[in-house]
mmCIF file of C-alpha atoms in Angstrom:
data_model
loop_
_atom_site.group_PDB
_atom_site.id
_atom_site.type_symbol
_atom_site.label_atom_id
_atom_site.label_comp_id
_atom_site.label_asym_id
_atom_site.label_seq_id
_atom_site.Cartn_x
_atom_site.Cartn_y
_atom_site.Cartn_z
ATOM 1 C CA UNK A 13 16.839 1.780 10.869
ATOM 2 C CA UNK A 14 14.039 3.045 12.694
ATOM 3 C CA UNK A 15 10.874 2.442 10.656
ATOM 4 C CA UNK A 16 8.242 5.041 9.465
ATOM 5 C CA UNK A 17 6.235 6.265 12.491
ATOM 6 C CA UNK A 18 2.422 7.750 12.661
ATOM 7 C CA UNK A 19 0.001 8.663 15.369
ATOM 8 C CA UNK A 20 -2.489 8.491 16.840
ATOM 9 C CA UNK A 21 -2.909 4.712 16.194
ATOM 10 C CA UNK A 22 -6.822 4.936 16.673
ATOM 11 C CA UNK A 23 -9.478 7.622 16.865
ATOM 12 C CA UNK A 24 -12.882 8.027 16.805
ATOM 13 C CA UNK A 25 -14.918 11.051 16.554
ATOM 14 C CA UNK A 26 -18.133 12.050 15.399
ATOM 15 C CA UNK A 27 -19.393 13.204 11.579
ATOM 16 C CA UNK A 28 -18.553 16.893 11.161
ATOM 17 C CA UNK A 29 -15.569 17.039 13.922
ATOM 18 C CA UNK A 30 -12.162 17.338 12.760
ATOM 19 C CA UNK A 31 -8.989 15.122 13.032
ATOM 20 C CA UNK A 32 -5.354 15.472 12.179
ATOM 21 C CA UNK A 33 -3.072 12.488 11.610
ATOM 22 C CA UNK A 34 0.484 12.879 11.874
ATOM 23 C CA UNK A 35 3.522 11.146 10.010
ATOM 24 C CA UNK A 36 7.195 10.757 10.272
ATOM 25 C CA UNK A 37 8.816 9.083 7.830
ATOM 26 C CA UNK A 38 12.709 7.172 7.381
ATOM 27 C CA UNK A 39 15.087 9.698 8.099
ATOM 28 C CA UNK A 40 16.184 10.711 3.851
ATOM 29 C CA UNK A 41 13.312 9.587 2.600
ATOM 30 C CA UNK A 42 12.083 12.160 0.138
ATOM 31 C CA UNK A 43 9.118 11.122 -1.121
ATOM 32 C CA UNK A 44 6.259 10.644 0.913
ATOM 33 C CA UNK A 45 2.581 9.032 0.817
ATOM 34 C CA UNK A 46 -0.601 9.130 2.159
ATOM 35 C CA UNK A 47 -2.771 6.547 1.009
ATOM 36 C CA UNK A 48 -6.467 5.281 2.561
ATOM 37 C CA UNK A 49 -7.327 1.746 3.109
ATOM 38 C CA UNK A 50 -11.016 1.091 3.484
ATOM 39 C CA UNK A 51 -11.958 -2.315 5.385
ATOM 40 C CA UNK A 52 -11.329 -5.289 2.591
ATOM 41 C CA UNK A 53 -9.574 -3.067 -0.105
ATOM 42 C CA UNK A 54 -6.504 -2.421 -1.200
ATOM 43 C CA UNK A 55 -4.664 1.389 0.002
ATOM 44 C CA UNK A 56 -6.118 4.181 -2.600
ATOM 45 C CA UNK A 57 -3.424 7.249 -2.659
ATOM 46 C CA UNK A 58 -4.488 10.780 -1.303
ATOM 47 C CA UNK A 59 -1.684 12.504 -1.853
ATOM 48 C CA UNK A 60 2.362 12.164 -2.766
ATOM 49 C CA UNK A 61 5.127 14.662 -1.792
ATOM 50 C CA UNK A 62 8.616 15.008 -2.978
ATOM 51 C CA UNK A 63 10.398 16.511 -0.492
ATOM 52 C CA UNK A 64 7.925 19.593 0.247
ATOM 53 C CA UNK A 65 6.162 19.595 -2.723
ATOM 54 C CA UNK A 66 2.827 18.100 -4.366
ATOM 55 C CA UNK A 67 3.724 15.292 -6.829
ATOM 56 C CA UNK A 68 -0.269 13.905 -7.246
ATOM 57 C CA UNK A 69 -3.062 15.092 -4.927
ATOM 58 C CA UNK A 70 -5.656 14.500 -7.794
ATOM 59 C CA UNK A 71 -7.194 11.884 -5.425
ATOM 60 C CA UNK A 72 -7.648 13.886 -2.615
ATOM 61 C CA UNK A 73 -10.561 15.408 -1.652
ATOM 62 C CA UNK A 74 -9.767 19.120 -1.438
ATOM 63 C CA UNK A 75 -13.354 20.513 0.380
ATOM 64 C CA UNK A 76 -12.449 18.386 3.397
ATOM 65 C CA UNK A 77 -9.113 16.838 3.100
ATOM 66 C CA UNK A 78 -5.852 18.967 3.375
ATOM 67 C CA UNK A 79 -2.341 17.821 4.093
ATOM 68 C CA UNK A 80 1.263 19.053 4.593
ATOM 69 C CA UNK A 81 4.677 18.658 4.418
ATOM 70 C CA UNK A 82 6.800 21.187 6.296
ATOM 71 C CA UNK A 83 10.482 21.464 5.366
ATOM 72 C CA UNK A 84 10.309 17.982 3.636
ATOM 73 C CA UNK A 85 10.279 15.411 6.811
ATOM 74 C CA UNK A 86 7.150 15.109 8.732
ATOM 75 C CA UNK A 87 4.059 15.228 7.320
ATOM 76 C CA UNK A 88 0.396 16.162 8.820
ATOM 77 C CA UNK A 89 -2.949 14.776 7.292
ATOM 78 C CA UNK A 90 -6.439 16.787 7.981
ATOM 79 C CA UNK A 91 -9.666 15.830 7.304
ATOM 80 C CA UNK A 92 -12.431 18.550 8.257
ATOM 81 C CA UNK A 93 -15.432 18.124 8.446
ATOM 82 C CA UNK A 94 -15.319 14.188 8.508
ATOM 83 C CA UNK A 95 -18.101 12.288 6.993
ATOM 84 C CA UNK A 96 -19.004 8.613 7.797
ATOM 85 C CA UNK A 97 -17.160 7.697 4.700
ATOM 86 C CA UNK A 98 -14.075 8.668 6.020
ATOM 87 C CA UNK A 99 -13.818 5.457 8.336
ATOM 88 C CA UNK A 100 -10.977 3.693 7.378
ATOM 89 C CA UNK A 101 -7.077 3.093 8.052
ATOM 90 C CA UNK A 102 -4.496 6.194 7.193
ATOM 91 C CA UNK A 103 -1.605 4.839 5.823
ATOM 92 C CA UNK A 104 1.634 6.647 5.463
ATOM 93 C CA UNK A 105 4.982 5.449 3.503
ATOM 94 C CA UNK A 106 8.240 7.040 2.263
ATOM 95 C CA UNK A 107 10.800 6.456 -0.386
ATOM 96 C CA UNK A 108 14.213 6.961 -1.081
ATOM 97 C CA UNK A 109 12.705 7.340 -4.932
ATOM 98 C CA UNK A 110 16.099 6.977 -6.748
ATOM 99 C CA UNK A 111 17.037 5.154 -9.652
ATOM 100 C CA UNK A 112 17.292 1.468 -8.920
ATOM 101 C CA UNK A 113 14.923 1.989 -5.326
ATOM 102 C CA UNK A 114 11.581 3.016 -5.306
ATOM 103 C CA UNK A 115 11.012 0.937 -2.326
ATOM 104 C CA UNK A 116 7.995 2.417 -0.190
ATOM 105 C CA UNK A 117 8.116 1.420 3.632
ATOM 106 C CA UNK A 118 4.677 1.756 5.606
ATOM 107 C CA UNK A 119 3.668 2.705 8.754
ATOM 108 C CA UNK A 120 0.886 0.681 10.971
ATOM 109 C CA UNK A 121 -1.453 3.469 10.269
ATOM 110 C CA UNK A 122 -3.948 5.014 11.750
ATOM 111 C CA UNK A 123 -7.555 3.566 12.307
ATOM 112 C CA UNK A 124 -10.320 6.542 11.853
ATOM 113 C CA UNK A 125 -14.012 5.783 13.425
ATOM 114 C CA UNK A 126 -16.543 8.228 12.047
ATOM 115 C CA UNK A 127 -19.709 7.476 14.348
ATOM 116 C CA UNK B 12 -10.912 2.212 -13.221
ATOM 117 C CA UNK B 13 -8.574 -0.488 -11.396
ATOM 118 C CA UNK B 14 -5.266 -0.380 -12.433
ATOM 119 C CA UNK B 15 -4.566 -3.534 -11.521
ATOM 120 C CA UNK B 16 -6.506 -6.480 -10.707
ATOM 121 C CA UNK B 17 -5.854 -9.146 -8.417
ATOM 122 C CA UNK B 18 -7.748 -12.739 -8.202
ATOM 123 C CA UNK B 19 -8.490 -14.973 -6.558
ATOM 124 C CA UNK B 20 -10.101 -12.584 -3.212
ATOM 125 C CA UNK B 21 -9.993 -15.384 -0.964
ATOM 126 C CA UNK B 22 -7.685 -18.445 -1.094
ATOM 127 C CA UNK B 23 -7.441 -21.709 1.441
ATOM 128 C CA UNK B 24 -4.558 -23.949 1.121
ATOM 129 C CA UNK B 25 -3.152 -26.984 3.085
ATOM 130 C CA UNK B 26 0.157 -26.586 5.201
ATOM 131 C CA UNK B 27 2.843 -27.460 2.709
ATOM 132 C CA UNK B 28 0.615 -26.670 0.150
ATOM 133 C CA UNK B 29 1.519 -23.742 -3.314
ATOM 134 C CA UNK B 30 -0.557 -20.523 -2.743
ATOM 135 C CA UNK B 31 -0.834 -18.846 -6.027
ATOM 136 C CA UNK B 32 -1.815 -15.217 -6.137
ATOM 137 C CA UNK B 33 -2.736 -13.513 -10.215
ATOM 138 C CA UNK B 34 -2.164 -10.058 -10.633
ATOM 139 C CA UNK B 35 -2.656 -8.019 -14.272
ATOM 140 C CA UNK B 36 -2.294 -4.193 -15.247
ATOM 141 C CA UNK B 37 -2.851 -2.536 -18.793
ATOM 142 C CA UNK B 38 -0.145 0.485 -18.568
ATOM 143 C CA UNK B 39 2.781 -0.621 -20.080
ATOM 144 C CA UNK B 40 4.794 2.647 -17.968
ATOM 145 C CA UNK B 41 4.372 0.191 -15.086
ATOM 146 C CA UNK B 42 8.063 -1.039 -14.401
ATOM 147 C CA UNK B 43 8.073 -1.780 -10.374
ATOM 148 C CA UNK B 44 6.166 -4.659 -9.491
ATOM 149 C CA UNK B 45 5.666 -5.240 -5.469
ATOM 150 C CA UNK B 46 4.106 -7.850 -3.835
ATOM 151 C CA UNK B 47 3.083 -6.649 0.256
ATOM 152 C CA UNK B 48 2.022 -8.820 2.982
ATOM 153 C CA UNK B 49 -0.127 -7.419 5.791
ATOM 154 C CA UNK B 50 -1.442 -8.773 8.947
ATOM 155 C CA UNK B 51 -4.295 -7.506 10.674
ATOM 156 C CA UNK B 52 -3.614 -4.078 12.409
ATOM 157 C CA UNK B 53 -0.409 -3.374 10.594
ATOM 158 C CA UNK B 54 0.715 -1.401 7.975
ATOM 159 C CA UNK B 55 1.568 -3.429 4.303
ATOM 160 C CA UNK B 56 5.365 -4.713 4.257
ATOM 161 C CA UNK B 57 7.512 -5.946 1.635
ATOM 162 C CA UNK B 58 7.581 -9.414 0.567
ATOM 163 C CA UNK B 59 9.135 -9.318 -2.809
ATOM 164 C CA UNK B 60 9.097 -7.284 -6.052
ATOM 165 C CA UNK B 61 10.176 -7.375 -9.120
ATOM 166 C CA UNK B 62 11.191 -5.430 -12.230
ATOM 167 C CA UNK B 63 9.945 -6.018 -15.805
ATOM 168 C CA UNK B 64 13.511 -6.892 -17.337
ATOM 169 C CA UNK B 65 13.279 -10.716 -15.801
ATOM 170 C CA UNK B 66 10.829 -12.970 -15.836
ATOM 171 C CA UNK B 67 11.235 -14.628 -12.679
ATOM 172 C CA UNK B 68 12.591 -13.338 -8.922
ATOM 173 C CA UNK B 69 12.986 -16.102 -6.085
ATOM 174 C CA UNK B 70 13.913 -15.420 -2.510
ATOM 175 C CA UNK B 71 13.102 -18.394 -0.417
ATOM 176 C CA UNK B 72 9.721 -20.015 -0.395
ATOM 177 C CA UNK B 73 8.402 -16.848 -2.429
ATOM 178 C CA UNK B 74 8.432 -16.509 -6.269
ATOM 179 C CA UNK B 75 7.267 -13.812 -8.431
ATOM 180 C CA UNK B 76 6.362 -15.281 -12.073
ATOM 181 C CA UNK B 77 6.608 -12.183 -14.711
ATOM 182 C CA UNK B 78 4.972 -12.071 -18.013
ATOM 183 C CA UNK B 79 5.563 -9.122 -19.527
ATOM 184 C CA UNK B 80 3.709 -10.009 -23.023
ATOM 185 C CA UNK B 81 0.583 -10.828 -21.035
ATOM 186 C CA UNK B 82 1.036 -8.012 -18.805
ATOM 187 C CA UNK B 83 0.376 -10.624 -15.886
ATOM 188 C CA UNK B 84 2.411 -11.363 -12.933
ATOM 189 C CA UNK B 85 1.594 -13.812 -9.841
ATOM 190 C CA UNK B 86 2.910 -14.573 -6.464
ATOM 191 C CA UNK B 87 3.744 -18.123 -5.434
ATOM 192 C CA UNK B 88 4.308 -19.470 -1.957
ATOM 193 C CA UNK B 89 6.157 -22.725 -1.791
ATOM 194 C CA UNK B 90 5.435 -24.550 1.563
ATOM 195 C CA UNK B 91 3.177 -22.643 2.808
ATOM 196 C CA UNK B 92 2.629 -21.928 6.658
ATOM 197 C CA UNK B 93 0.404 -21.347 8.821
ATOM 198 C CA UNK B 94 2.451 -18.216 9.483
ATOM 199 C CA UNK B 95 1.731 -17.030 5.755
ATOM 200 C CA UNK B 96 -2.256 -16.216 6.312
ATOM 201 C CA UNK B 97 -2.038 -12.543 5.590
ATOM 202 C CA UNK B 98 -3.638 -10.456 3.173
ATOM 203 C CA UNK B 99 -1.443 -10.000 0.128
ATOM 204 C CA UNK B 100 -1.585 -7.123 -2.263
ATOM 205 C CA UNK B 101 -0.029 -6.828 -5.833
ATOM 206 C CA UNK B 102 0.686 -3.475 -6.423
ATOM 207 C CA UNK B 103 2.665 -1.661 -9.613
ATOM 208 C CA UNK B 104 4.152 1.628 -9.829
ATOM 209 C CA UNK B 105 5.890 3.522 -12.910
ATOM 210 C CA UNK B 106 8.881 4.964 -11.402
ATOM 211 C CA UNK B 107 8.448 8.116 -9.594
ATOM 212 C CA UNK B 108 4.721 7.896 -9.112
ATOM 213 C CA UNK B 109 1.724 6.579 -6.862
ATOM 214 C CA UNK B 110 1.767 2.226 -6.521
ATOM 215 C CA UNK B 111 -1.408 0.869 -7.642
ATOM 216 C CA UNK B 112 -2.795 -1.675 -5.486
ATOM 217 C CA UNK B 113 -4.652 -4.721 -6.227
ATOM 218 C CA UNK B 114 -7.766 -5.418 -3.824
ATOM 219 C CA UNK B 115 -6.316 -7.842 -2.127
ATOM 220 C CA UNK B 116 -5.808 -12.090 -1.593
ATOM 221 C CA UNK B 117 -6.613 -12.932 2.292
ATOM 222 C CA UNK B 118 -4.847 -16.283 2.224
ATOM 223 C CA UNK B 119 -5.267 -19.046 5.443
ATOM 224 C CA UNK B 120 -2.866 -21.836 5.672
ATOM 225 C CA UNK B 121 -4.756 -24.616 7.472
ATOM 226 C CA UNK B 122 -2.032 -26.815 9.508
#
């Protein structure tokens, strides 16, 4: 079972440029995550989709951070403008969510440089 | 606010050695209980979990204690290895919703 796939694995750009992360999670899964790890802490969720939709984006910041799920598989994470704050690793995971397995698999992430 | 807490931050234990990792949490919805291991430049993976209706969950050298009274639950590595110094994260999750993480146990095994 192929595992959950994102890219790039590493960028850096400069404070105010954009960046788009992307995600491809276990083929069924229908729930999908997109957490942020900062350096020695543990991942803090941005958002959660069930298949297409928004479960919990309270967490995200909406002025710069934006993110989408077309037609339930892949998902695409944008941060714009990015602030030095935003250095960290992207996480994204899926889950079959059903009764009995709520089992979240994670990709290596993404590590974003802000400089 | 944390949801859940995690102690110790740090821990250093002797090859062979128990490695002991405390996690607590306050909402009572919580009923998954994961434990992940992560190595440096990977993503968090599975280790063990457990749900609230048992108190403990062994698979091999790994044991999850589960208090559900205390609201307290802890990781235990029997033997430990050298190949065991990872970061560890508690996390919880009530079903259908976000997991919570804990901030994390960076654990060296010393051979």
């Amino acid at each position: 079972e192929a595992g959950v796939a994102q890219s790039p694995r590493y960028k850096i750009i400069e404070k105010r440029q954009s960046v788009a992360f992307w995600c491809n999670p276990i083929s069924g899964h229908a729930t999908l995550y997109w957490y942020q790890q900062i350096l020695g802490q543990g991942p803090k969720l941005l958002i959660q989709f069930q298949n297409n939709g928004v479960v919990d984006d309270s967490q995200l910041p909406k002025d710069r951070f934006s993110a989408e799920r077309l037609k339930g598989v892949d998902s695409t994470l944008k941060i714009q403008p990015a602030k030095l704050e935003d250095s960290a690793v992207y996480l994204c995971a899926s889950s079959l969510m059903v009764v009995g397995n709520t089992e979240a698999f994670f990709g290596q992430g993404t590590r974003l440089t802000v400089v | 606010q944390q949801q859940v807490k995690q102690s110790p931050q740090s821990l250093i234990v002797q090859k062979g050695g128990i490695s002991i990792i405390n996690c607590a949490y306050e909402n009572t919805a919580f009923d998954y209980f994961p434990w992940y291991q992560q190595f440096p430049g990977k993503g968090p993976a599975l280790l063990i979990a457990i749900r609230p209706d048992v108190s403990e969950k062994k698979e091999g050298r790994f044991t999850i204690s589960f208090n559900k009274s205390a609201k307290q639950f802890s990781l235990h590595i029997m033997d430990s290895q050298p190949g065991d110094s990872a970061t560890y994260f508690c996390a919880a999750q009530a079903t259908g919703n976000q997991f919570y993480f804990g901030t994390g146990t960076s654990l060296t095994v010393i051979p």
